[in-house]
């Protein structure tokens, strides 16, 4: 999986990802353009990535919900649907916030069953994972799998220290 933010990188990265049998291409929308109301640019970017993968991979459109209003989340979802992307993804995990139940419910209300939803970022325990799935997420992006499976949020995370987790 590759994270891509500018159109040229998105298209180049899409080809690289497909060649290497990565069946998902993650692209981050141009958040500035969306917030400025430049829906045309956002739509063109998503369409270009969808066209580049030629149905050989699923396109996940990352919208970074932590930076968007409900109206902007709706617009991002509508543009991703219009471009025929496969997923809406809440976060790269690098923003100021991660997946929130209320955002997943809102996205589900907008996309219904026309797109899948991947909730990602700040999923640290079993309760959060469960609530996001119940809210409508089809997939979860987690870096704390052992903590979620064992339901031990206090267990050290590989993502926090960039080291493999310790299993006693």
Coordinates of C-alpha atoms in Angstrom, one line a residue, residues 12-121:
X12 CA 2.7 6.8 -10.8
X13 CA 2.2 5.1 -7.4
X14 CA -0.9 3.4 -8.6
X15 CA 1.0 1.7 -11.4
X16 CA 3.8 0.7 -9.1
X17 CA 1.3 -0.7 -6.6
X18 CA -0.5 -2.8 -9.1
X19 CA 2.6 -4.2 -10.6
X20 CA 3.6 -5.3 -7.2
X21 CA 0.2 -7.0 -6.6
X22 CA -0.9 -4.6 -4.0
X23 CA -4.7 -4.8 -4.6
X24 CA -5.5 -1.5 -2.8
X25 CA -4.4 1.9 -3.8
X26 CA -4.8 4.6 -1.1
X27 CA -5.0 8.2 -2.2
X28 CA -5.4 11.3 0.0
X29 CA -7.7 13.9 -1.4
X30 CA -6.5 17.4 -1.9
X31 CA -8.0 18.7 1.4
X32 CA -7.1 22.3 0.6
X33 CA -9.0 22.2 -2.7
X34 CA -12.0 20.5 -1.0
X35 CA -12.1 23.1 1.8
X36 CA -11.8 26.0 -0.8
X37 CA -14.8 24.5 -2.6
X38 CA -12.8 23.4 -5.7
X39 CA -14.8 20.2 -6.1
X40 CA -13.7 19.9 -9.8
X41 CA -10.0 19.5 -8.9
X42 CA -10.8 16.9 -6.2
X43 CA -13.1 15.0 -8.6
X44 CA -10.5 15.1 -11.4
X45 CA -7.8 13.8 -9.0
X46 CA -9.9 10.8 -7.8
X47 CA -11.1 10.0 -11.3
X48 CA -7.5 10.0 -12.6
X49 CA -6.4 7.5 -9.9
X50 CA -9.5 5.3 -10.5
X51 CA -8.7 5.3 -14.3
X52 CA -5.0 4.6 -13.7
X53 CA -5.7 1.4 -11.8
X54 CA -8.1 0.1 -14.5
X55 CA -10.2 -1.9 -12.0
X56 CA -7.1 -4.0 -11.1
X57 CA -7.1 -2.6 -7.6
X58 CA -9.6 -1.1 -5.2
X59 CA -9.2 2.7 -4.7
X60 CA -9.4 3.9 -1.1
X61 CA -10.0 7.7 -0.9
X62 CA -8.6 9.0 2.4
X63 CA -10.4 12.2 3.5
X64 CA -8.8 13.0 6.9
X65 CA -12.1 13.5 8.7
X66 CA -10.4 15.3 11.6
X67 CA -9.9 18.3 9.4
X68 CA -13.3 18.4 7.8
X69 CA -16.8 19.7 8.7
X70 CA -19.8 17.4 8.2
X71 CA -20.6 19.2 5.0
X72 CA -17.1 18.7 3.7
X73 CA -17.2 15.0 4.6
X74 CA -20.4 14.7 2.7
X75 CA -18.9 16.5 -0.3
X76 CA -15.8 14.3 -0.2
X77 CA -17.9 11.2 -0.2
X78 CA -20.1 12.4 -3.0
X79 CA -17.1 13.2 -5.2
X80 CA -15.5 9.8 -4.4
X81 CA -18.8 8.1 -5.4
X82 CA -19.0 10.1 -8.6
X83 CA -15.5 9.1 -9.4
X84 CA -16.4 5.4 -8.8
X85 CA -13.8 4.9 -6.0
X86 CA -14.3 1.8 -3.9
X87 CA -13.7 3.0 -0.4
X88 CA -13.8 6.1 1.8
X89 CA -11.1 5.9 4.4
X90 CA -11.3 8.2 7.5
X91 CA -7.6 8.9 8.0
X92 CA -4.0 8.2 7.2
X93 CA -3.4 7.9 10.9
X94 CA -1.0 10.8 10.6
X95 CA -3.5 13.6 11.1
X96 CA -4.6 15.3 14.4
X97 CA -7.3 12.7 14.9
X98 CA -8.3 9.2 13.8
X99 CA -11.5 7.3 13.2
X100 CA -14.5 8.5 15.2
X101 CA -17.8 6.6 15.5
X102 CA -19.9 9.7 14.6
X103 CA -17.9 10.3 11.4
X104 CA -18.3 6.6 10.3
X105 CA -22.1 6.9 11.0
X106 CA -22.2 10.1 8.9
X107 CA -20.2 8.6 6.1
X108 CA -22.5 5.5 6.1
X109 CA -25.5 7.8 5.9
X110 CA -24.0 9.5 2.8
X111 CA -22.6 6.6 0.9
X112 CA -25.2 4.0 2.0
X113 CA -24.1 0.7 0.3
X114 CA -22.5 2.4 -2.7
X115 CA -19.0 2.4 -1.2
X116 CA -17.2 0.6 1.5
X117 CA -15.8 2.4 4.6
X118 CA -12.4 1.9 6.2
X119 CA -12.1 3.4 9.6
X120 CA -8.5 4.1 10.3
X121 CA -6.4 5.9 13.0

